[in-house]
Short mmCIF file of C-alpha atoms and ligand atoms in Angstrom, two decimals:
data_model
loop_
_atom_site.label_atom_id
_atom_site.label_comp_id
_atom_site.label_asym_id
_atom_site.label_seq_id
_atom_site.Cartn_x
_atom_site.Cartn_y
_atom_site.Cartn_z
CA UNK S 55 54.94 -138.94 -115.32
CA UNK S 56 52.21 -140.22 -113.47
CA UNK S 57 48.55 -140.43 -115.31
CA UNK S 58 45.39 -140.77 -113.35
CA UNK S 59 42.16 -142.26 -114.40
CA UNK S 60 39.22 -142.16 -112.39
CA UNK S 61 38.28 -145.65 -112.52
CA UNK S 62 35.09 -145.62 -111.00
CA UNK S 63 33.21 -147.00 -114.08
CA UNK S 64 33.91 -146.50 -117.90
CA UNK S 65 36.61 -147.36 -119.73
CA UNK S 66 39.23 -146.70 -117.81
CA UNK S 67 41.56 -149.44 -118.48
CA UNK S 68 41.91 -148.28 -122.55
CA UNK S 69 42.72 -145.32 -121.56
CA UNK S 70 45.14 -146.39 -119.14
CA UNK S 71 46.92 -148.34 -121.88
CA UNK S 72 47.32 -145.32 -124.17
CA UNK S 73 48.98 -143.76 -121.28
CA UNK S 74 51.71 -146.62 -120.75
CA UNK S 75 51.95 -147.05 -124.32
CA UNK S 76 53.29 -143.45 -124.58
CA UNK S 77 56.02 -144.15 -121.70
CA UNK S 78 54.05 -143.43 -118.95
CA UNK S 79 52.76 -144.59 -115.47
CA UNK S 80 49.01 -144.67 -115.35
CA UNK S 81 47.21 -145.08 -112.49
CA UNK S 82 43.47 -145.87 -111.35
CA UNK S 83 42.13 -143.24 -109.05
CA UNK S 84 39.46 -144.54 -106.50
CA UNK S 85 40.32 -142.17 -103.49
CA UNK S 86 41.60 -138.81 -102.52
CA UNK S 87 44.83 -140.38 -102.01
CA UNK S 88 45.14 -141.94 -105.25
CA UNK S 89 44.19 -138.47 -107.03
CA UNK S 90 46.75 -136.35 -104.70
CA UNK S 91 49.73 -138.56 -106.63
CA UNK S 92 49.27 -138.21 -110.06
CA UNK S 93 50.35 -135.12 -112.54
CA UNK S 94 47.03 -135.25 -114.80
CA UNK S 95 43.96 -137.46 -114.67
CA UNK S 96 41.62 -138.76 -117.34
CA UNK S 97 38.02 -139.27 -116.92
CA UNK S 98 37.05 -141.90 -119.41
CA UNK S 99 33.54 -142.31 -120.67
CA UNK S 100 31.16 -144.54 -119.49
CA UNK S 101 28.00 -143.33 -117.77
CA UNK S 102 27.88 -139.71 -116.38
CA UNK S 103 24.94 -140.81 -113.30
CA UNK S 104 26.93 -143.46 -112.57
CA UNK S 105 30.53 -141.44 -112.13
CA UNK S 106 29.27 -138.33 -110.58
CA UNK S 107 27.18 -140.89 -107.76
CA UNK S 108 29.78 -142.71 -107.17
CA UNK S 109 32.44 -139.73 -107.05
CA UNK S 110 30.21 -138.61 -104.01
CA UNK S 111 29.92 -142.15 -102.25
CA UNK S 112 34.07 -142.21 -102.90
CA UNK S 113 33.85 -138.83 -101.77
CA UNK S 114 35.89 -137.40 -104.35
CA UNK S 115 34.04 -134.69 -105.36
CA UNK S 116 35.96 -131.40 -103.16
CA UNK S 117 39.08 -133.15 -103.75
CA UNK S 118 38.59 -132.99 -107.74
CA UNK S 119 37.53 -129.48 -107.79
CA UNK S 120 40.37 -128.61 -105.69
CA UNK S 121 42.86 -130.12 -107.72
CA UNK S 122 41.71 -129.26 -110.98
CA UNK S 123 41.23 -125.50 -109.89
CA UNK S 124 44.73 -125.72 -108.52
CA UNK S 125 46.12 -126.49 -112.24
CA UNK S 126 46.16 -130.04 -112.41
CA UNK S 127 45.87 -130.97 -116.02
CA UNK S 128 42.15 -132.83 -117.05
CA UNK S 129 41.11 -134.45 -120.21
CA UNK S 130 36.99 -135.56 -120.03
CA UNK S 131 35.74 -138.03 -122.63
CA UNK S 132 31.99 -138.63 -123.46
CA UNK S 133 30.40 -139.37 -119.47
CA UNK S 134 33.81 -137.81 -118.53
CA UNK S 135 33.08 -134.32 -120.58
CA UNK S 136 29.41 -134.53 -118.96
CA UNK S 137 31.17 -135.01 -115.23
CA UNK S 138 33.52 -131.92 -115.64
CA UNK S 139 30.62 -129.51 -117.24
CA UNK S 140 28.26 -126.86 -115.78
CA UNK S 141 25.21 -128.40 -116.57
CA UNK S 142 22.94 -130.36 -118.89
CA UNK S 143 19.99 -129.56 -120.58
CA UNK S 144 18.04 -132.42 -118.71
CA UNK S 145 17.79 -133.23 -114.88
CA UNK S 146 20.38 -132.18 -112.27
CA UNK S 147 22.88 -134.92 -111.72
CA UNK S 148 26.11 -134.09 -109.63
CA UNK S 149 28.79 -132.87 -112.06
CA UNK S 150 31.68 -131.17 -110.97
CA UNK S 151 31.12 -127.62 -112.82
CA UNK S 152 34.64 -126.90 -113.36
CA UNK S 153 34.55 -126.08 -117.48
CA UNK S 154 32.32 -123.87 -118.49
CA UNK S 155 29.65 -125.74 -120.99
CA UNK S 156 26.30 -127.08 -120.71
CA UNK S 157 25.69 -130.46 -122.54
CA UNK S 158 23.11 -131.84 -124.25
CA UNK S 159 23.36 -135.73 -122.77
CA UNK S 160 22.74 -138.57 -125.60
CA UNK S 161 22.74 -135.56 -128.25
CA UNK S 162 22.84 -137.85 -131.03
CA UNK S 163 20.15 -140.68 -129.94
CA UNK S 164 19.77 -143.92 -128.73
CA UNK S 165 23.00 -146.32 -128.82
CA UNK S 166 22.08 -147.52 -132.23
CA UNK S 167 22.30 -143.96 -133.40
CA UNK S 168 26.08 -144.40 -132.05
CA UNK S 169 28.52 -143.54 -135.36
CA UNK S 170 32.52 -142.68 -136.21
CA UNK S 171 33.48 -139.53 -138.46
CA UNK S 172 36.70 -138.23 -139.52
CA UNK S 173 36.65 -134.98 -137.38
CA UNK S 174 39.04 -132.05 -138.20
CA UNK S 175 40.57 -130.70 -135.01
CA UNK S 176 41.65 -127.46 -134.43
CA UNK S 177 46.30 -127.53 -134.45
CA UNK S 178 46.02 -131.25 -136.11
CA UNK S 179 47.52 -131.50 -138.94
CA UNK S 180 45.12 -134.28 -140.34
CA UNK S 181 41.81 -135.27 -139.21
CA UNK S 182 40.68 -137.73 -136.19
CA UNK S 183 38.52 -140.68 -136.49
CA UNK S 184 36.15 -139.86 -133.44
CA UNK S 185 34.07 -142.37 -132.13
CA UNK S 186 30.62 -141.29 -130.79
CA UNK S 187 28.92 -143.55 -128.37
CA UNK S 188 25.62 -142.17 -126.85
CA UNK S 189 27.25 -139.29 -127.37
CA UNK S 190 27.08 -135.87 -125.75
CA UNK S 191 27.37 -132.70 -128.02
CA UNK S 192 28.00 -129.29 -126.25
CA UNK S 193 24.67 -126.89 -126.22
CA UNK S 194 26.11 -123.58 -124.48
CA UNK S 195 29.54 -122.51 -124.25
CA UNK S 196 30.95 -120.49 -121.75
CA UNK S 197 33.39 -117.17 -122.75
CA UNK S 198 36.81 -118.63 -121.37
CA UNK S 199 35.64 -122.11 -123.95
CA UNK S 200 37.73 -122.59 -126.52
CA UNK S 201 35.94 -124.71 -129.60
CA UNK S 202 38.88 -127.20 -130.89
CA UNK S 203 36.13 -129.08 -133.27
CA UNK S 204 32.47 -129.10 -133.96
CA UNK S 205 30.09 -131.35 -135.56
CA UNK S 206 26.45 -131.15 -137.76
CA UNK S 207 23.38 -131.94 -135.88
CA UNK S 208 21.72 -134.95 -137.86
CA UNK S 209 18.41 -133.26 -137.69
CA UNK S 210 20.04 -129.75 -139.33
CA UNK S 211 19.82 -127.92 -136.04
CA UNK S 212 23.52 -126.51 -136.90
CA UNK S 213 26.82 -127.43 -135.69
CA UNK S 214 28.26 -128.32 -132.23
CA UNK S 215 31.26 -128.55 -130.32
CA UNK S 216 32.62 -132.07 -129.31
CA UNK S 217 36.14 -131.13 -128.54
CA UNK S 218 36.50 -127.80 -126.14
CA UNK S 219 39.19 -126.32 -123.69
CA UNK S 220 39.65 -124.07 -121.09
CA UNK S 221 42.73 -123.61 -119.21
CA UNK S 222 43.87 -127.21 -118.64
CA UNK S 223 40.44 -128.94 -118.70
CA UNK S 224 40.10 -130.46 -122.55
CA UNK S 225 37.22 -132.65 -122.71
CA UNK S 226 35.63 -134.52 -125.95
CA UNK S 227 32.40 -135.99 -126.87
CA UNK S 228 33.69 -139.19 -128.36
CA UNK S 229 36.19 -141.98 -127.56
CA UNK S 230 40.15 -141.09 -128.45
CA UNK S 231 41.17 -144.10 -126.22
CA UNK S 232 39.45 -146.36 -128.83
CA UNK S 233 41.20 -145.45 -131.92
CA UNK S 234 45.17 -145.70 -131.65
CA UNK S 235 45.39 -142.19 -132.43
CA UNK S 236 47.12 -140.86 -129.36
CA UNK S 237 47.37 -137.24 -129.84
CA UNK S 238 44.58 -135.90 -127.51
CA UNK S 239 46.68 -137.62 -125.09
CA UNK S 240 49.45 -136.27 -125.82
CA UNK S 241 47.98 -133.00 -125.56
CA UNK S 242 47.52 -134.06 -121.99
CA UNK S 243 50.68 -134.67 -120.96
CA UNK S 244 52.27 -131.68 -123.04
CA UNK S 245 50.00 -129.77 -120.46
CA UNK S 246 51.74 -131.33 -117.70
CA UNK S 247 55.46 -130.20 -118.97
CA UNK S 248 54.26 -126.91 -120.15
CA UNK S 249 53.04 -126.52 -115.73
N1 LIG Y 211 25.39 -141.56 -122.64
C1 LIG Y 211 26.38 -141.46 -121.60
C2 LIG Y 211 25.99 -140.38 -120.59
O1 LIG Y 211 25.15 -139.60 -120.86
C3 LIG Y 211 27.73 -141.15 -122.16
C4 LIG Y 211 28.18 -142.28 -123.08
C5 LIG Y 211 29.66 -142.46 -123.16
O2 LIG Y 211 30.41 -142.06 -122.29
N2 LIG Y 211 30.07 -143.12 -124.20
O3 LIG Y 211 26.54 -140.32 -119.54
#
């Protein structure tokens, strides 16, 4: 099989590794092209301004929509969760508004607020060590959403969703590329054979 990652900035490359280290080709995307060869793509985490600018400059934009509409298998992590949502809570920034969730960017503070938690996921039989980097957490879900896991709001504001999907389109708030735990990944490529 043949695994995209939009490698415009992030960390692509880890995620690229989980990919080959599973038996895999993975690819970096950078251009229509690029995206029209591969079976599923990733988009890693990184920063979400940065991705969704430089996904218009690339002009990839139309062709991600298109794909991802037409079935093609997604999973969004952190910036890449942001990229594929609706909306924020804060200023516009282009986002593709393919899965149906508004974000709150940064959710947990600043970078030293940044932390790792044993998260239980919805179909797993034991829990993930999720790392959150200036992480997102989901504010709004949408009625097609499902919530895989959620997470308590520091502050006591009440719990959140940081892993969610809809159709094809899973997308996390934290860093699975980071941790050697490849099953999110796997769910990725399951996705693919189950097409
Ligand atoms: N804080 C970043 C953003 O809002 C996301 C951080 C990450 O991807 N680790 O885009």
């Amino acid at each position: 099989m043949r695994i995209g990652a939009l490698a415009l900035q992030g960390d692509f490359r880890e995620h690229l590794a989980v990919i080959e280290r599973l038996g895999h080709e993975g690819i970096e995307v950078r251009t229509p092209d690029a995206l029209a060869v591969v079976d599923a793509l990733i988009i890693p985490g990184g920063e979400s301004t940065a991705i969704g600018r430089l996904a218009v400059i690339y002009e990839l934009v139309e062709p991600l929509r298109r794909r991802i509409a037409n079935g093609m298998p997604v999973l969004g992590t952190c910036a890449g969760m942001i990229f594929l949502a609706a909306g924020t809570t804060g200023a516009a920034q282009p986002q593709l508004g393919v899965l149906d969730v508004i974000v709150e960017r940064n959710a947990f503070g600043r970078q030293v607020d940044s932390f790792e938690a044993d998260l239980q996921v919805a179909g797993f039989d034991r829990p993930m060590r999720a790392v959150f980097i200036r992480a997102p957490w989901i504010e709004k879900v949408g009625g097609d959403v499902e919530v895989l896991a959620a997470v308590d709001d520091p502050y006591g504001g009440g719990s959140h969703p940081v892993v969610v999907r809809q159709d094809r389109i899973l997308a996390t708030s934290f860093h699975p590329e980071l941790t050697g735990d490849d099953r999110l990944h796997s769910m990725l490529i399951e996705s693919v054979e189950e097409r």
